[in-house]
PDB file of C-alpha atoms in Angstrom:
ATOM      1  CA  MET M   1       8.969 -31.939  28.062  1.00  0.00           C
ATOM      2  CA  VAL M   2      12.734 -32.516  26.921  1.00  0.00           C
ATOM      3  CA  PRO M   3      13.993 -36.152  27.387  1.00  0.00           C
ATOM      4  CA  LYS M   4      16.657 -36.349  30.033  1.00  0.00           C
ATOM      5  CA  ALA M   5      20.256 -36.629  28.771  1.00  0.00           C
ATOM      6  CA  LYS M   6      21.936 -40.089  28.703  1.00  0.00           C
ATOM      7  CA  LYS M   7      25.062 -40.892  30.538  1.00  0.00           C
ATOM      8  CA  GLY M   8      26.797 -41.302  27.162  1.00  0.00           C
ATOM      9  CA  ASP M   9      25.711 -37.840  25.718  1.00  0.00           C
ATOM     10  CA  SER M  10      28.328 -34.963  26.873  1.00  0.00           C
ATOM     11  CA  ALA M  11      26.085 -32.078  26.119  1.00  0.00           C
ATOM     12  CA  PRO M  12      22.331 -31.536  26.241  1.00  0.00           C
ATOM     13  CA  PRO M  13      20.511 -31.607  22.917  1.00  0.00           C
ATOM     14  CA  LYS M  14      19.873 -27.752  22.697  1.00  0.00           C
ATOM     15  CA  ALA M  15      23.554 -27.326  22.948  1.00  0.00           C
ATOM     16  CA  LYS M  16      24.258 -29.855  20.239  1.00  0.00           C
ATOM     17  CA  ALA M  17      21.730 -28.214  18.032  1.00  0.00           C
ATOM     18  CA  LYS M  18      23.194 -24.793  18.604  1.00  0.00           C
ATOM     19  CA  ALA M  19      26.595 -26.082  17.661  1.00  0.00           C
ATOM     20  CA  LYS M  20      25.266 -27.559  14.466  1.00  0.00           C
ATOM     21  CA  ALA M  21      23.620 -24.373  13.479  1.00  0.00           C
ATOM     22  CA  LEU M  22      26.655 -22.327  14.102  1.00  0.00           C
ATOM     23  CA  LYS M  23      28.938 -24.796  12.205  1.00  0.00           C
ATOM     24  CA  ALA M  24      26.456 -24.564   9.432  1.00  0.00           C
ATOM     25  CA  LYS M  25      26.297 -20.613   9.427  1.00  0.00           C
ATOM     26  CA  LYS M  26      30.266 -20.800   9.203  1.00  0.00           C
ATOM     27  CA  ALA M  27      30.038 -22.804   6.270  1.00  0.00           C
ATOM     28  CA  VAL M  28      27.653 -20.640   4.418  1.00  0.00           C
ATOM     29  CA  LEU M  29      29.799 -17.667   4.988  1.00  0.00           C
ATOM     30  CA  LYS M  30      32.527 -19.667   3.204  1.00  0.00           C
ATOM     31  CA  SER M  31      30.763 -20.789   0.439  1.00  0.00           C
ATOM     32  CA  VAL M  32      31.165 -19.173  -3.130  1.00  0.00           C
ATOM     33  CA  HIS M  33      27.909 -16.977  -3.104  1.00  0.00           C
ATOM     34  CA  SER M  34      28.794 -15.091   0.219  1.00  0.00           C
ATOM     35  CA  LEU M  35      31.858 -13.698  -0.995  1.00  0.00           C
ATOM     36  CA  LYS M  36      32.161  -9.924  -1.338  1.00  0.00           C
ATOM     37  CA  ARG M  37      32.706  -8.573  -4.668  1.00  0.00           C
ATOM     38  CA  GLN M  38      35.886  -6.498  -5.263  1.00  0.00           C
ATOM     39  CA  PRO M  39      35.730  -5.416  -9.032  1.00  0.00           C
ATOM     40  CA  LYS M  40      38.837  -4.489 -10.732  1.00  0.00           C
ATOM     41  CA  TYR M  41      36.841  -1.656 -12.389  1.00  0.00           C
ATOM     42  CA  PRO M  42      33.387  -0.166 -12.318  1.00  0.00           C
ATOM     43  CA  ARG M  43      30.927  -1.336 -14.819  1.00  0.00           C
ATOM     44  CA  LYS M  44      29.435   1.581 -15.503  1.00  0.00           C
ATOM     45  CA  SER M  45      31.518   4.777 -16.923  1.00  0.00           C
ATOM     46  CA  ALA M  46      29.554   7.040 -14.559  1.00  0.00           C
ATOM     47  CA  PRO M  47      27.143   6.527 -11.691  1.00  0.00           C
ATOM     48  CA  ARG M  48      23.404   7.045 -12.538  1.00  0.00           C
ATOM     49  CA  ARG M  49      22.170  10.727 -11.876  1.00  0.00           C
ATOM     50  CA  ASN M  50      19.049  11.147  -9.778  1.00  0.00           C
ATOM     51  CA  LYS M  51      16.294  12.512 -11.947  1.00  0.00           C
ATOM     52  CA  LEU M  52      13.833  13.349  -9.376  1.00  0.00           C
ATOM     53  CA  ASP M  53      15.807  15.928  -7.233  1.00  0.00           C
ATOM     54  CA  HIS M  54      13.832  18.645  -5.016  1.00  0.00           C
ATOM     55  CA  TYR M  55      13.458  21.028  -8.038  1.00  0.00           C
ATOM     56  CA  ALA M  56      11.940  18.613 -10.194  1.00  0.00           C
ATOM     57  CA  ILE M  57       9.691  16.758  -7.800  1.00  0.00           C
ATOM     58  CA  ILE M  58       7.748  20.040  -7.076  1.00  0.00           C
ATOM     59  CA  LYS M  59       6.751  21.371 -10.521  1.00  0.00           C
ATOM     60  CA  VAL M  60       4.392  24.430  -9.905  1.00  0.00           C
ATOM     61  CA  PRO M  61       2.098  25.804  -7.076  1.00  0.00           C
ATOM     62  CA  LEU M  62      -1.720  25.862  -7.806  1.00  0.00           C
ATOM     63  CA  THR M  63      -3.328  29.303  -7.575  1.00  0.00           C
ATOM     64  CA  THR M  64      -6.947  28.403  -8.361  1.00  0.00           C
ATOM     65  CA  GLU M  65      -9.754  29.462  -6.205  1.00  0.00           C
ATOM     66  CA  SER M  66      -9.952  25.988  -4.692  1.00  0.00           C
ATOM     67  CA  ALA M  67      -6.461  25.990  -3.660  1.00  0.00           C
ATOM     68  CA  MET M  68      -6.719  29.492  -2.260  1.00  0.00           C
ATOM     69  CA  LYS M  69      -9.562  28.322  -0.069  1.00  0.00           C
ATOM     70  CA  LYS M  70      -7.437  25.303   1.088  1.00  0.00           C
ATOM     71  CA  ARG M  71      -4.938  27.824   2.119  1.00  0.00           C
ATOM     72  CA  GLU M  72      -7.123  30.014   4.175  1.00  0.00           C
ATOM     73  CA  ASP M  73      -9.559  27.202   5.716  1.00  0.00           C
ATOM     74  CA  ASN M  74      -7.019  24.107   6.342  1.00  0.00           C
ATOM     75  CA  ASN M  75      -3.514  25.536   6.300  1.00  0.00           C
ATOM     76  CA  THR M  76      -2.622  23.841   3.181  1.00  0.00           C
ATOM     77  CA  LEU M  77      -0.602  24.388   0.127  1.00  0.00           C
ATOM     78  CA  VAL M  78      -1.323  22.679  -3.155  1.00  0.00           C
ATOM     79  CA  PHE M  79       1.296  21.821  -5.761  1.00  0.00           C
ATOM     80  CA  ILE M  80       1.185  20.063  -9.232  1.00  0.00           C
ATOM     81  CA  VAL M  81       4.315  17.402  -8.469  1.00  0.00           C
ATOM     82  CA  ASP M  82       5.957  14.863 -10.433  1.00  0.00           C
ATOM     83  CA  VAL M  83       3.813  11.751 -11.263  1.00  0.00           C
ATOM     84  CA  LYS M  84       6.740   9.438 -10.171  1.00  0.00           C
ATOM     85  CA  ALA M  85       7.463  11.060  -6.822  1.00  0.00           C
ATOM     86  CA  ASN M  86       5.926   9.855  -3.481  1.00  0.00           C
ATOM     87  CA  LYS M  87       4.732  11.462  -0.322  1.00  0.00           C
ATOM     88  CA  HIS M  88       8.039  11.306   1.498  1.00  0.00           C
ATOM     89  CA  GLN M  89       9.728  13.092  -1.324  1.00  0.00           C
ATOM     90  CA  PHE M  90       7.212  15.886  -1.487  1.00  0.00           C
ATOM     91  CA  LYS M  91       7.590  16.534   2.220  1.00  0.00           C
ATOM     92  CA  GLN M  92      11.520  16.301   1.885  1.00  0.00           C
ATOM     93  CA  ALA M  93      11.313  18.705  -1.155  1.00  0.00           C
ATOM     94  CA  VAL M  94       8.911  21.278   0.647  1.00  0.00           C
ATOM     95  CA  LYS M  95      11.243  21.264   3.591  1.00  0.00           C
ATOM     96  CA  LYS M  96      14.450  21.785   1.716  1.00  0.00           C
ATOM     97  CA  LEU M  97      12.777  24.368  -0.777  1.00  0.00           C
ATOM     98  CA  TYR M  98      10.823  26.570   1.435  1.00  0.00           C
ATOM     99  CA  ASP M  99      12.208  25.666   5.162  1.00  0.00           C
ATOM    100  CA  ILE M 100       9.010  24.670   6.478  1.00  0.00           C
ATOM    101  CA  SER M 101       7.830  21.663   8.204  1.00  0.00           C
ATOM    102  CA  VAL M 102       4.896  19.778   6.881  1.00  0.00           C
ATOM    103  CA  ALA M 103       2.336  17.750   9.139  1.00  0.00           C
ATOM    104  CA  LYS M 104       1.007  15.387   6.413  1.00  0.00           C
ATOM    105  CA  VAL M 105       0.622  15.090   2.581  1.00  0.00           C
ATOM    106  CA  ASN M 106      -2.369  14.027   0.467  1.00  0.00           C
ATOM    107  CA  THR M 107      -2.150  13.300  -3.322  1.00  0.00           C
ATOM    108  CA  LEU M 108      -4.442  12.743  -6.091  1.00  0.00           C
ATOM    109  CA  ILE M 109      -3.836  12.138  -9.997  1.00  0.00           C
ATOM    110  CA  ARG M 110      -5.973  14.614 -11.800  1.00  0.00           C
ATOM    111  CA  PRO M 111      -7.878  13.429 -15.215  1.00  0.00           C
ATOM    112  CA  ASP M 112      -5.344  15.246 -17.261  1.00  0.00           C
ATOM    113  CA  GLY M 113      -2.536  12.682 -15.846  1.00  0.00           C
ATOM    114  CA  GLU M 114      -0.772  15.365 -13.601  1.00  0.00           C
ATOM    115  CA  LYS M 115      -0.237  14.537  -9.746  1.00  0.00           C
ATOM    116  CA  LYS M 116      -1.506  16.971  -7.477  1.00  0.00           C
ATOM    117  CA  ALA M 117      -0.281  17.084  -3.707  1.00  0.00           C
ATOM    118  CA  TYR M 118      -1.899  18.650  -0.827  1.00  0.00           C
ATOM    119  CA  ILE M 119       0.671  19.640   1.783  1.00  0.00           C
ATOM    120  CA  TRP M 120      -0.605  20.151   5.238  1.00  0.00           C
ATOM    121  CA  LEU M 121       1.571  22.348   7.136  1.00  0.00           C
ATOM    122  CA  ALA M 122       2.484  22.109  10.851  1.00  0.00           C
ATOM    123  CA  PRO M 123       0.212  24.222  13.419  1.00  0.00           C
ATOM    124  CA  ASP M 124       3.223  26.518  14.133  1.00  0.00           C
ATOM    125  CA  TYR M 125       3.334  27.619  10.212  1.00  0.00           C
ATOM    126  CA  ASP M 126       0.429  29.952   8.518  1.00  0.00           C
ATOM    127  CA  ALA M 127       0.072  29.145   4.906  1.00  0.00           C
ATOM    128  CA  LEU M 128      -0.698  32.447   3.966  1.00  0.00           C
ATOM    129  CA  ASP M 129       2.561  33.884   5.429  1.00  0.00           C
ATOM    130  CA  VAL M 130       4.521  30.702   3.761  1.00  0.00           C
ATOM    131  CA  VAL M 131       2.771  31.797   0.241  1.00  0.00           C
ATOM    132  CA  ASN M 132       3.785  35.314   0.843  1.00  0.00           C
ATOM    133  CA  LYS M 133       7.409  34.453   1.517  1.00  0.00           C
ATOM    134  CA  ILE M 134       7.246  32.038  -1.511  1.00  0.00           C
ATOM    135  CA  GLY M 135       5.923  34.790  -3.899  1.00  0.00           C
ATOM    136  CA  ILE M 136       2.934  32.551  -5.021  1.00  0.00           C
ATOM    137  CA  ILE M 137       0.260  35.708  -4.443  1.00  0.00           C
TER     138      ILE M 137
END
């Protein structure tokens, strides 16, 4: 239970606490550490280039027998991809390069150090049609 306010108090304790918190917030915003930086010149001569663009993420499609079986049975494309890239980047790269939507992505790192990505296509796309359009087979 909240104690009742005395006659001398002008505001209830919650209002006082709120006012105190707002005052502290304003003080923090005015402090040295919260000022927005406006440098006179950029500290780097050129902005850093993104080394993992869509063409660098997907290296090569796999055309092995097991990859063919995945295409036919599971509606899945198999690619060798960059080791540093992640599943979201694979999904975006396939969408941009081949204009197809992706249901999900599974990955593994092979014993030779390469990363393999299994790209599961959305139900409205057929993997064999996509492969023919891309020119893998």
